[in-house]
Amino acid sequence: MIDLKNLSIKKAIGMIHDGDISAREILLAYQENIKKKNGEVNAYLETFNEEAFARAEEIDKQILAGDEPKVLSGIPFAIKDNILIKGKTCSAGSKILENYTATYDASVIKKLRSAGAVFLGRTNMDEFAMGSSTETSAFGPTKNPLDLERVPGGSSGGSAAAVAMDGALVAIGSDTGGSIRQPASFCGVVGLKPTYGSVSRYGLMAMASSLDQIGPLTKTVEDAEIVFNVLKGRDENDSTSMESPERITKKDLQKPLRIGVLKYDDSGIDETVAKTMKDTIAKMDKLGHEIKEVELPLLKYALPCYYIIMPAEVSANLARFDGVRYGFLKQGENLLEDYMETRGAGFGREARKRVMLGAYVLSAGYYDAYYGKAGKVRAMIKKEFQKVFKDVDAIILPTAPTVAFKFGEKTNDPIQMYLSDVFTVSANLAGIPAISIPGRIGEGLPAGIQFMAPWFREDILFKLGKEYESYE
Ligand code: GLN
């Protein structure tokens, strides 16, 4: 029996290398777990059993023939349903794309493939990544494996649940306003949103292009680092992607680091989250880091700013789903009716709401008051981060205000639902990297703590995260 609970990428690769285990055996252990648990959890919308098996066999053969295992040889990955895998359905959790087959591999898929990864299947998500609970998926919600009455978070809820139920060693998600970090927090796993531009978005179905980033959900910070190193880099198919500039990343990580504790309004913050924060700050202090209080006064505008910019981009990105080009078509009497019928029946409520909101904030009469202004506020928020990062190397704050909530608890109150993102959206608006790491205060539902670092300084996140994880 493989101890999946304590398996990490490094351990798995080591075992495969030493011939203690085969890629096939690892795969079978995960597939068995998926078979046992997915019926209830609904983390996966589809599993690729035969292909995965063939792929694991191929890797075993190569290793038997004497090839050194690659960084991810035989590592089983779950892929969010908005990342294209050639020849596979990719539905973004939406009915409108239920029968859409991807015609090419996303750049991250290509990279993972050549690093030896095995793809287990595609994971459930909020429709087009819009949501914080996976309840907006057209294919039913995903349950939190830690408590089946609760949501796994979202929108990458299926990916987080897959890792948390030991249904994958690693999962890939996307984060537009917190969709990797918040579900990671709710499911007790690590979630990394990299610097904007450090990972190619080619082949990721766009939600809000200036905010979207692909990143890993893993069990340990080291695993997140390994996967990030495979994913990152310039891709000529995504003009916003770039190599991490050496003048930034080459800087030494002098010890102690200066950690800024963000001052925030703690009404609405639940007890586990508050305790986890306190505990983490104390640990970071004992580890010898310099703890300072920092303020980001404009942060209170981050959420309203996000909820203007994001729907504006959503309305533009979703315009292509018109019944003609992709997937689902519901025919009307004429072309306009085709569009209206298709989009009315193909999109769920949340998607329709955001498309309307986006069209409104972009409309000629309101552009200046909303979209134009939000763009200015965004630039100011970015400047504020630049200023704070002159004084500190990282910022620490909660990932979400609460632990995982119950199904239906926030579906009728969108403001409450949107408030789940209050601590995460600022990193997307500014483009900085951020990581959520499970807090360590013992029993009960987990709460993630979040570190943010300056642009392209994922190394700081990994260092702090690993130190925190190994603190005795
Ligand atoms: N929960 C946020 C939203 O609903 C973030 C989504 C995301 O990061 N994809 O927009």
Short mmCIF file of C-alpha atoms and ligand atoms in Angstrom, two decimals:
data_model
loop_
_atom_site.label_atom_id
_atom_site.label_comp_id
_atom_site.label_asym_id
_atom_site.label_seq_id
_atom_site.Cartn_x
_atom_site.Cartn_y
_atom_site.Cartn_z
CA MET A 1 0.00 0.00 0.00
CA ILE A 2 1.33 3.42 -0.89
CA ASP A 3 0.97 6.07 1.77
CA LEU A 4 -0.69 8.64 -0.46
CA LYS A 5 -1.29 11.03 2.45
CA ASN A 6 2.43 11.61 2.86
CA LEU A 7 3.49 11.30 -0.74
CA SER A 8 5.21 14.28 -2.34
CA ILE A 9 6.63 14.81 -5.81
CA LYS A 10 10.18 14.39 -4.59
CA LYS A 11 9.37 11.19 -2.72
CA ALA A 12 7.49 9.73 -5.67
CA ILE A 13 10.27 10.55 -8.13
CA GLY A 14 12.84 9.11 -5.73
CA MET A 15 10.87 5.90 -5.37
CA ILE A 16 10.37 5.59 -9.12
CA HIS A 17 14.06 6.24 -9.66
CA ASP A 18 15.09 3.58 -7.14
CA GLY A 19 12.70 1.08 -8.63
CA ASP A 20 10.68 0.90 -5.38
CA ILE A 21 7.52 1.69 -7.20
CA SER A 22 6.37 2.07 -10.77
CA ALA A 23 4.49 4.98 -12.32
CA ARG A 24 1.70 2.49 -12.96
CA GLU A 25 1.40 1.54 -9.32
CA ILE A 26 1.23 5.18 -8.27
CA LEU A 27 -1.42 5.84 -10.90
CA LEU A 28 -3.49 2.85 -9.83
CA ALA A 29 -3.46 3.98 -6.20
CA TYR A 30 -4.86 7.36 -7.20
CA GLN A 31 -7.37 5.88 -9.61
CA GLU A 32 -8.65 3.60 -6.91
CA ASN A 33 -9.18 6.52 -4.59
CA ILE A 34 -10.98 8.44 -7.31
CA LYS A 35 -13.25 5.48 -7.91
CA LYS A 36 -14.05 5.29 -4.22
CA LYS A 37 -14.59 8.97 -3.56
CA ASN A 38 -15.49 10.83 -6.71
CA GLY A 39 -19.10 9.68 -6.81
CA GLU A 40 -19.71 11.69 -3.67
CA VAL A 41 -17.17 14.50 -3.98
CA ASN A 42 -17.54 15.24 -7.72
CA ALA A 43 -14.04 16.61 -7.99
CA TYR A 44 -13.60 15.17 -11.48
CA LEU A 45 -15.96 15.71 -14.38
CA GLU A 46 -14.12 13.09 -16.38
CA THR A 47 -11.17 10.77 -15.85
CA PHE A 48 -8.81 9.71 -18.59
CA ASN A 49 -8.26 6.18 -17.36
CA GLU A 50 -6.92 4.42 -20.41
CA GLU A 51 -4.68 7.21 -21.65
CA ALA A 52 -3.29 7.71 -18.17
CA PHE A 53 -2.54 4.03 -17.89
CA ALA A 54 -0.83 3.89 -21.28
CA ARG A 55 1.20 6.93 -20.39
CA ALA A 56 2.32 5.49 -17.04
CA GLU A 57 3.32 2.27 -18.78
CA GLU A 58 5.35 4.19 -21.30
CA ILE A 59 7.17 6.03 -18.50
CA ASP A 60 7.88 2.76 -16.70
CA LYS A 61 9.33 1.32 -19.89
CA GLN A 62 11.61 4.31 -20.37
CA ILE A 63 12.86 4.05 -16.82
CA LEU A 64 13.39 0.32 -17.13
CA ALA A 65 15.43 1.02 -20.23
CA GLY A 66 17.72 3.16 -18.12
CA ASP A 67 16.36 6.68 -18.68
CA GLU A 68 16.66 9.05 -15.72
CA PRO A 69 13.19 10.08 -14.52
CA LYS A 70 12.31 13.65 -15.50
CA VAL A 71 11.15 16.23 -12.92
CA LEU A 72 7.58 15.00 -13.10
CA SER A 73 7.90 11.50 -14.50
CA GLY A 74 4.84 9.52 -13.51
CA ILE A 75 3.37 12.28 -11.32
CA PRO A 76 -0.44 12.16 -11.57
CA PHE A 77 -2.03 15.55 -12.27
CA ALA A 78 -5.63 16.74 -12.22
CA ILE A 79 -6.38 19.51 -14.70
CA LYS A 80 -9.03 22.20 -14.30
CA ASP A 81 -11.73 22.01 -16.92
CA ASN A 82 -10.78 25.37 -18.49
CA ILE A 83 -7.32 24.28 -19.66
CA LEU A 84 -7.18 22.69 -23.10
CA ILE A 85 -5.95 19.14 -23.58
CA LYS A 86 -5.98 18.19 -27.25
CA GLY A 87 -8.74 15.75 -28.13
CA LYS A 88 -10.44 16.05 -24.76
CA THR A 89 -13.66 17.77 -23.82
CA CYS A 90 -13.04 21.14 -22.20
CA SER A 91 -16.24 22.67 -20.88
CA ALA A 92 -15.18 25.35 -18.37
CA GLY A 93 -17.97 24.02 -16.18
CA SER A 94 -20.52 25.34 -18.66
CA LYS A 95 -23.35 23.81 -20.58
CA ILE A 96 -22.50 25.98 -23.55
CA LEU A 97 -19.23 24.01 -23.98
CA GLU A 98 -20.47 20.66 -22.76
CA ASN A 99 -19.58 19.00 -26.05
CA TYR A 100 -16.59 21.08 -27.03
CA THR A 101 -13.40 19.17 -27.83
CA ALA A 102 -10.09 20.96 -27.49
CA THR A 103 -8.17 21.19 -30.73
CA TYR A 104 -4.76 21.84 -29.22
CA ASP A 105 -2.80 21.54 -25.98
CA ALA A 106 -2.47 24.56 -23.72
CA SER A 107 1.17 25.58 -23.29
CA VAL A 108 1.16 24.42 -19.67
CA ILE A 109 -0.10 21.01 -20.78
CA LYS A 110 2.75 20.77 -23.29
CA LYS A 111 5.26 21.65 -20.62
CA LEU A 112 3.84 19.18 -18.12
CA ARG A 113 3.75 16.47 -20.75
CA SER A 114 7.38 16.92 -21.64
CA ALA A 115 8.30 16.90 -17.94
CA GLY A 116 6.69 13.46 -17.65
CA ALA A 117 3.35 14.25 -16.00
CA VAL A 118 0.39 11.86 -16.24
CA PHE A 119 -3.07 13.42 -16.62
CA LEU A 120 -5.76 11.79 -14.52
CA GLY A 121 -8.72 13.81 -15.69
CA ARG A 122 -10.43 17.20 -15.74
CA THR A 123 -11.79 18.79 -12.62
CA ASN A 124 -15.02 20.56 -11.84
CA MET A 125 -15.15 24.33 -11.52
CA ASP A 126 -17.48 27.28 -11.27
CA GLU A 127 -18.82 28.13 -14.70
CA PHE A 128 -16.07 29.94 -16.62
CA ALA A 129 -14.27 30.27 -13.27
CA MET A 130 -16.88 32.65 -11.88
CA GLY A 131 -17.55 31.82 -8.30
CA SER A 132 -16.09 31.02 -4.92
CA SER A 133 -17.74 27.69 -4.13
CA THR A 134 -17.98 25.58 -7.31
CA GLU A 135 -21.75 25.90 -6.94
CA THR A 136 -22.09 27.67 -10.29
CA SER A 137 -20.82 24.66 -12.27
CA ALA A 138 -23.38 23.40 -14.77
CA PHE A 139 -22.43 19.88 -13.69
CA GLY A 140 -23.32 20.00 -10.02
CA PRO A 141 -21.24 21.26 -7.13
CA THR A 142 -18.06 19.66 -5.80
CA LYS A 143 -18.07 18.73 -2.13
CA ASN A 144 -15.31 19.50 0.30
CA PRO A 145 -13.61 16.16 1.07
CA LEU A 146 -12.90 17.36 4.61
CA ASP A 147 -16.60 17.92 5.33
CA LEU A 148 -19.09 16.84 2.72
CA GLU A 149 -21.68 19.40 3.85
CA ARG A 150 -19.38 22.20 2.90
CA VAL A 151 -18.12 23.79 -0.29
CA PRO A 152 -14.54 23.21 -1.44
CA GLY A 153 -14.21 26.87 -2.43
CA GLY A 154 -13.89 28.01 -5.99
CA SER A 155 -13.57 28.39 -8.73
CA SER A 156 -10.87 25.68 -8.76
CA GLY A 157 -12.87 23.67 -6.21
CA GLY A 158 -12.58 20.42 -8.16
CA SER A 159 -8.80 20.77 -8.35
CA ALA A 160 -8.46 21.50 -4.63
CA ALA A 161 -10.80 18.64 -3.73
CA ALA A 162 -8.91 16.24 -6.01
CA VAL A 163 -5.69 16.87 -4.09
CA ALA A 164 -7.40 16.91 -0.68
CA MET A 165 -9.09 13.53 -1.27
CA ASP A 166 -5.82 12.02 -2.52
CA GLY A 167 -7.33 11.77 -5.95
CA ALA A 168 -4.26 13.47 -7.48
CA LEU A 169 -0.82 14.35 -6.25
CA VAL A 170 -1.00 17.75 -7.95
CA ALA A 171 -3.77 19.74 -9.56
CA ILE A 172 -3.63 22.69 -11.91
CA GLY A 173 -6.01 25.58 -11.43
CA SER A 174 -6.50 29.15 -12.56
CA ASP A 175 -6.75 32.23 -10.39
CA THR A 176 -8.43 35.43 -11.53
CA GLY A 177 -9.36 36.79 -8.14
CA GLY A 178 -8.45 34.00 -5.75
CA SER A 179 -9.62 30.84 -7.46
CA ILE A 180 -6.52 28.83 -6.62
CA ARG A 181 -5.82 30.24 -3.17
CA GLN A 182 -9.31 30.29 -1.67
CA PRO A 183 -10.16 26.64 -2.52
CA ALA A 184 -6.66 25.67 -1.34
CA SER A 185 -7.49 27.34 1.96
CA PHE A 186 -10.87 25.61 2.25
CA CYS A 187 -9.46 22.16 1.44
CA GLY A 188 -6.24 22.38 3.42
CA VAL A 189 -3.80 22.32 0.52
CA VAL A 190 -1.17 24.69 -0.87
CA GLY A 191 -2.19 26.98 -3.74
CA LEU A 192 0.06 29.29 -5.72
CA LYS A 193 -0.96 32.18 -7.93
CA PRO A 194 2.21 33.15 -9.79
CA THR A 195 3.21 36.63 -10.95
CA TYR A 196 1.08 37.79 -13.88
CA GLY A 197 2.95 36.87 -17.04
CA SER A 198 5.23 34.27 -15.49
CA VAL A 199 3.11 31.36 -16.73
CA SER A 200 1.66 31.26 -20.24
CA ARG A 201 -2.12 31.57 -20.53
CA TYR A 202 -2.19 30.10 -24.03
CA GLY A 203 -4.90 27.45 -24.01
CA LEU A 204 -6.53 28.67 -20.81
CA MET A 205 -10.11 29.72 -21.46
CA ALA A 206 -10.06 33.40 -20.66
CA MET A 207 -12.22 34.76 -17.88
CA ALA A 208 -10.62 38.17 -17.34
CA SER A 209 -7.41 38.22 -19.33
CA SER A 210 -5.58 40.93 -17.39
CA LEU A 211 -6.10 39.03 -14.12
CA ASP A 212 -5.99 35.31 -15.04
CA GLN A 213 -3.01 33.18 -14.06
CA ILE A 214 -2.47 29.43 -14.06
CA GLY A 215 -0.89 27.81 -11.01
CA PRO A 216 -0.53 24.59 -9.01
CA LEU A 217 -2.44 23.17 -6.03
CA THR A 218 -0.26 20.77 -4.08
CA LYS A 219 0.24 19.25 -0.67
CA THR A 220 3.51 20.98 0.09
CA VAL A 221 5.22 24.24 -0.73
CA GLU A 222 8.16 22.38 -2.21
CA ASP A 223 5.82 20.60 -4.64
CA ALA A 224 4.35 23.94 -5.66
CA GLU A 225 7.86 25.20 -6.32
CA ILE A 226 8.76 22.17 -8.45
CA VAL A 227 5.65 22.53 -10.58
CA PHE A 228 6.00 26.30 -10.89
CA ASN A 229 9.54 25.85 -12.18
CA VAL A 230 8.19 23.59 -14.91
CA LEU A 231 5.34 25.92 -15.85
CA LYS A 232 7.04 29.29 -15.87
CA GLY A 233 8.72 31.12 -18.70
CA ARG A 234 8.17 33.01 -21.90
CA ASP A 235 5.87 31.49 -24.49
CA GLU A 236 5.60 33.03 -27.90
CA ASN A 237 1.92 32.16 -28.03
CA ASP A 238 1.18 34.49 -25.10
CA SER A 239 2.54 37.98 -25.61
CA THR A 240 2.07 38.83 -21.93
CA SER A 241 4.31 35.97 -20.80
CA MET A 242 7.95 36.55 -19.92
CA GLU A 243 11.02 35.07 -18.28
CA SER A 244 11.57 36.18 -14.72
CA PRO A 245 13.97 39.11 -15.06
CA GLU A 246 17.33 38.08 -13.59
CA ARG A 247 18.03 41.48 -12.11
CA ILE A 248 15.04 40.82 -9.84
CA THR A 249 15.33 37.12 -9.13
CA LYS A 250 19.10 37.05 -8.65
CA LYS A 251 18.88 39.06 -5.42
CA ASP A 252 19.95 37.16 -2.35
CA LEU A 253 17.40 36.16 0.22
CA GLN A 254 19.15 37.76 3.14
CA LYS A 255 17.96 36.63 6.52
CA PRO A 256 15.98 37.81 8.37
CA LEU A 257 13.28 38.77 5.92
CA ARG A 258 10.99 41.67 6.66
CA ILE A 259 7.41 40.47 6.84
CA GLY A 260 4.62 43.00 6.74
CA VAL A 261 1.52 42.10 8.70
CA LEU A 262 -1.35 43.68 6.90
CA LYS A 263 -3.71 45.76 9.00
CA TYR A 264 -7.27 44.96 8.03
CA ASP A 265 -10.79 45.33 9.25
CA ASP A 266 -11.43 42.15 11.20
CA SER A 267 -15.21 42.30 11.32
CA GLY A 268 -16.49 39.25 9.48
CA ILE A 269 -13.28 37.31 10.11
CA ASP A 270 -13.98 34.03 11.82
CA GLU A 271 -12.16 32.74 14.83
CA THR A 272 -10.14 29.99 13.19
CA VAL A 273 -8.82 32.48 10.66
CA ALA A 274 -7.90 35.03 13.33
CA LYS A 275 -6.19 32.38 15.46
CA THR A 276 -4.30 30.96 12.50
CA MET A 277 -3.01 34.41 11.63
CA LYS A 278 -1.85 35.08 15.16
CA ASP A 279 -0.17 31.72 15.41
CA THR A 280 1.61 32.13 12.07
CA ILE A 281 2.89 35.60 12.89
CA ALA A 282 4.28 34.30 16.18
CA LYS A 283 6.01 31.45 14.38
CA MET A 284 7.52 33.70 11.72
CA ASP A 285 8.77 35.94 14.49
CA LYS A 286 10.36 33.00 16.31
CA LEU A 287 11.98 31.93 13.05
CA GLY A 288 13.89 35.18 13.27
CA HIS A 289 12.11 37.31 10.70
CA GLU A 290 11.41 40.93 11.28
CA ILE A 291 7.71 41.51 11.74
CA LYS A 292 6.27 44.91 10.89
CA GLU A 293 2.79 46.22 10.56
CA VAL A 294 1.92 47.55 7.12
CA GLU A 295 -1.05 49.38 5.74
CA LEU A 296 -2.52 49.44 2.28
CA PRO A 297 -5.23 52.09 2.64
CA LEU A 298 -6.51 51.60 -0.89
CA LEU A 299 -7.10 47.93 -0.33
CA LYS A 300 -10.69 48.63 0.61
CA TYR A 301 -11.28 49.55 -3.02
CA ALA A 302 -9.77 46.36 -4.36
CA LEU A 303 -12.95 44.32 -4.29
CA PRO A 304 -15.20 46.95 -5.93
CA CYS A 305 -12.44 47.63 -8.46
CA TYR A 306 -12.17 43.89 -9.24
CA TYR A 307 -15.93 43.53 -9.61
CA ILE A 308 -15.88 46.22 -12.33
CA ILE A 309 -12.77 45.25 -14.26
CA MET A 310 -13.43 41.50 -14.12
CA PRO A 311 -17.01 41.55 -15.54
CA ALA A 312 -15.93 44.04 -18.21
CA GLU A 313 -13.33 41.57 -19.44
CA VAL A 314 -15.72 38.65 -18.95
CA SER A 315 -18.30 40.28 -21.19
CA ALA A 316 -15.71 40.69 -23.93
CA ASN A 317 -14.21 37.20 -23.53
CA LEU A 318 -17.55 35.41 -23.47
CA ALA A 319 -18.82 37.18 -26.59
CA ARG A 320 -17.29 34.41 -28.71
CA PHE A 321 -19.78 31.84 -27.39
CA ASP A 322 -22.56 32.61 -29.79
CA GLY A 323 -23.75 29.22 -31.00
CA VAL A 324 -21.87 29.61 -34.25
CA ARG A 325 -18.25 29.16 -33.38
CA TYR A 326 -18.24 26.75 -30.46
CA GLY A 327 -20.36 24.06 -28.93
CA PHE A 328 -23.99 24.49 -28.02
CA LEU A 329 -26.55 26.05 -30.37
CA LYS A 330 -30.18 26.77 -29.69
CA GLN A 331 -31.77 27.93 -32.88
CA GLY A 332 -34.14 30.90 -33.17
CA GLU A 333 -35.90 32.49 -36.13
CA ASN A 334 -32.91 34.55 -37.23
CA LEU A 335 -29.26 35.14 -36.35
CA LEU A 336 -29.95 37.53 -33.48
CA GLU A 337 -32.40 35.08 -31.99
CA ASP A 338 -29.82 32.30 -32.39
CA TYR A 339 -27.43 34.34 -30.28
CA MET A 340 -30.01 35.17 -27.66
CA GLU A 341 -31.45 31.69 -27.38
CA THR A 342 -28.04 30.03 -27.29
CA ARG A 343 -26.57 32.36 -24.70
CA GLY A 344 -29.74 32.44 -22.65
CA ALA A 345 -29.93 28.68 -22.38
CA GLY A 346 -26.21 27.89 -22.55
CA PHE A 347 -24.91 30.21 -19.83
CA GLY A 348 -25.86 29.87 -16.20
CA ARG A 349 -27.17 32.69 -14.03
CA GLU A 350 -23.84 33.92 -12.72
CA ALA A 351 -22.30 34.07 -16.18
CA ARG A 352 -25.29 35.97 -17.57
CA LYS A 353 -25.20 38.38 -14.67
CA ARG A 354 -21.53 39.16 -15.17
CA VAL A 355 -21.87 39.58 -18.92
CA MET A 356 -24.64 42.13 -18.35
CA LEU A 357 -22.71 43.93 -15.64
CA GLY A 358 -19.64 44.02 -17.86
CA ALA A 359 -21.53 45.37 -20.85
CA TYR A 360 -22.98 48.05 -18.59
CA VAL A 361 -19.69 49.28 -17.12
CA LEU A 362 -18.21 49.39 -20.62
CA SER A 363 -21.15 51.18 -22.25
CA ALA A 364 -20.50 54.62 -23.70
CA GLY A 365 -22.45 56.47 -21.04
CA TYR A 366 -20.91 54.72 -18.05
CA TYR A 367 -17.40 53.87 -19.16
CA ASP A 368 -15.77 56.87 -17.48
CA ALA A 369 -17.68 56.48 -14.26
CA TYR A 370 -16.97 52.76 -13.88
CA TYR A 371 -14.45 50.98 -16.07
CA GLY A 372 -12.28 54.03 -16.61
CA LYS A 373 -12.23 54.86 -12.93
CA ALA A 374 -11.60 51.26 -11.86
CA GLY A 375 -8.56 51.21 -14.15
CA LYS A 376 -7.18 54.27 -12.37
CA VAL A 377 -7.81 52.78 -8.95
CA ARG A 378 -6.08 49.61 -10.06
CA ALA A 379 -2.98 51.59 -11.03
CA MET A 380 -3.03 53.27 -7.62
CA ILE A 381 -3.32 49.94 -5.81
CA LYS A 382 -0.31 48.70 -7.74
CA LYS A 383 1.66 51.79 -6.71
CA GLU A 384 0.71 51.23 -3.12
CA PHE A 385 2.14 47.71 -3.25
CA GLN A 386 5.32 49.07 -4.85
CA LYS A 387 5.66 51.46 -1.95
CA VAL A 388 5.05 48.83 0.73
CA PHE A 389 7.52 46.45 -0.90
CA LYS A 390 10.25 49.05 -0.33
CA ASP A 391 9.84 48.38 3.38
CA VAL A 392 9.03 44.68 3.48
CA ASP A 393 9.94 41.57 1.52
CA ALA A 394 6.56 39.90 1.91
CA ILE A 395 3.09 40.60 3.23
CA ILE A 396 1.14 38.17 5.35
CA LEU A 397 -2.65 38.13 5.48
CA PRO A 398 -5.45 35.57 5.62
CA THR A 399 -6.43 33.84 2.38
CA ALA A 400 -10.16 34.07 3.06
CA PRO A 401 -12.20 35.60 5.88
CA THR A 402 -13.78 32.27 6.81
CA VAL A 403 -13.24 28.53 6.70
CA ALA A 404 -15.25 26.49 4.17
CA PHE A 405 -18.93 27.43 4.35
CA LYS A 406 -21.99 25.26 3.88
CA PHE A 407 -23.77 24.68 0.58
CA GLY A 408 -26.33 27.35 -0.18
CA GLU A 409 -25.09 29.58 2.61
CA LYS A 410 -24.06 32.38 0.29
CA THR A 411 -25.83 31.61 -2.97
CA ASN A 412 -28.64 34.04 -2.31
CA ASP A 413 -26.40 36.83 -1.16
CA PRO A 414 -23.90 37.67 -3.87
CA ILE A 415 -22.22 40.34 -1.76
CA GLN A 416 -21.40 37.77 0.92
CA MET A 417 -20.12 35.42 -1.77
CA TYR A 418 -17.98 38.16 -3.34
CA LEU A 419 -16.59 39.02 0.09
CA SER A 420 -14.83 35.63 0.13
CA ASP A 421 -12.39 37.24 -2.30
CA VAL A 422 -11.62 40.28 -0.19
CA PHE A 423 -8.05 39.17 0.62
CA THR A 424 -7.16 37.61 -2.70
CA VAL A 425 -8.20 39.97 -5.51
CA SER A 426 -5.57 42.61 -4.80
CA ALA A 427 -2.75 40.27 -5.90
CA ASN A 428 -4.49 39.80 -9.25
CA LEU A 429 -5.12 43.52 -9.70
CA ALA A 430 -1.46 44.25 -8.99
CA GLY A 431 -0.11 41.15 -10.76
CA ILE A 432 2.01 40.06 -7.79
CA PRO A 433 2.54 36.43 -6.73
CA ALA A 434 0.73 35.01 -3.71
CA ILE A 435 0.53 31.65 -2.01
CA SER A 436 -1.96 30.09 0.38
CA ILE A 437 -0.58 27.58 2.87
CA PRO A 438 -2.67 25.54 5.29
CA GLY A 439 -2.51 27.03 8.77
CA ARG A 440 -1.32 24.72 11.46
CA ILE A 441 -3.41 25.13 14.55
CA GLY A 442 -4.64 21.61 14.95
CA GLU A 443 -8.12 20.18 14.70
CA GLY A 444 -11.12 21.56 12.87
CA LEU A 445 -11.53 22.93 9.37
CA PRO A 446 -8.38 24.43 7.93
CA ALA A 447 -7.77 28.10 7.23
CA GLY A 448 -5.07 29.18 4.82
CA ILE A 449 -2.57 31.89 5.45
CA GLN A 450 -1.46 33.94 2.54
CA PHE A 451 1.91 35.41 1.68
CA MET A 452 2.29 37.99 -1.07
CA ALA A 453 5.64 39.04 -2.53
CA PRO A 454 6.88 41.55 -5.11
CA TRP A 455 6.66 40.78 -8.82
CA PHE A 456 8.65 37.66 -9.81
CA ARG A 457 9.68 36.95 -6.22
CA GLU A 458 8.03 33.54 -5.91
CA ASP A 459 11.32 32.47 -4.32
CA ILE A 460 10.40 34.51 -1.22
CA LEU A 461 7.02 32.79 -1.00
CA PHE A 462 8.65 29.36 -1.25
CA LYS A 463 11.27 30.16 1.35
CA LEU A 464 8.79 31.50 3.90
CA GLY A 465 6.30 28.75 3.15
CA LYS A 466 8.82 25.96 3.59
CA GLU A 467 10.06 27.45 6.82
CA TYR A 468 6.54 27.70 8.16
CA GLU A 469 5.70 24.14 7.13
CA SER A 470 8.74 22.70 8.83
CA TYR A 471 8.41 24.73 12.02
CA GLU A 472 8.23 22.29 14.91
N1 GLN B 1 -14.28 34.10 -6.75
C1 GLN B 1 -13.83 35.09 -7.67
C2 GLN B 1 -14.92 35.38 -8.66
O1 GLN B 1 -15.96 34.89 -8.53
C3 GLN B 1 -12.56 34.68 -8.30
C4 GLN B 1 -12.70 33.79 -9.46
C5 GLN B 1 -11.41 33.37 -10.03
O2 GLN B 1 -10.34 33.62 -9.47
N2 GLN B 1 -11.49 32.73 -11.18
O3 GLN B 1 -14.74 36.13 -9.56
#
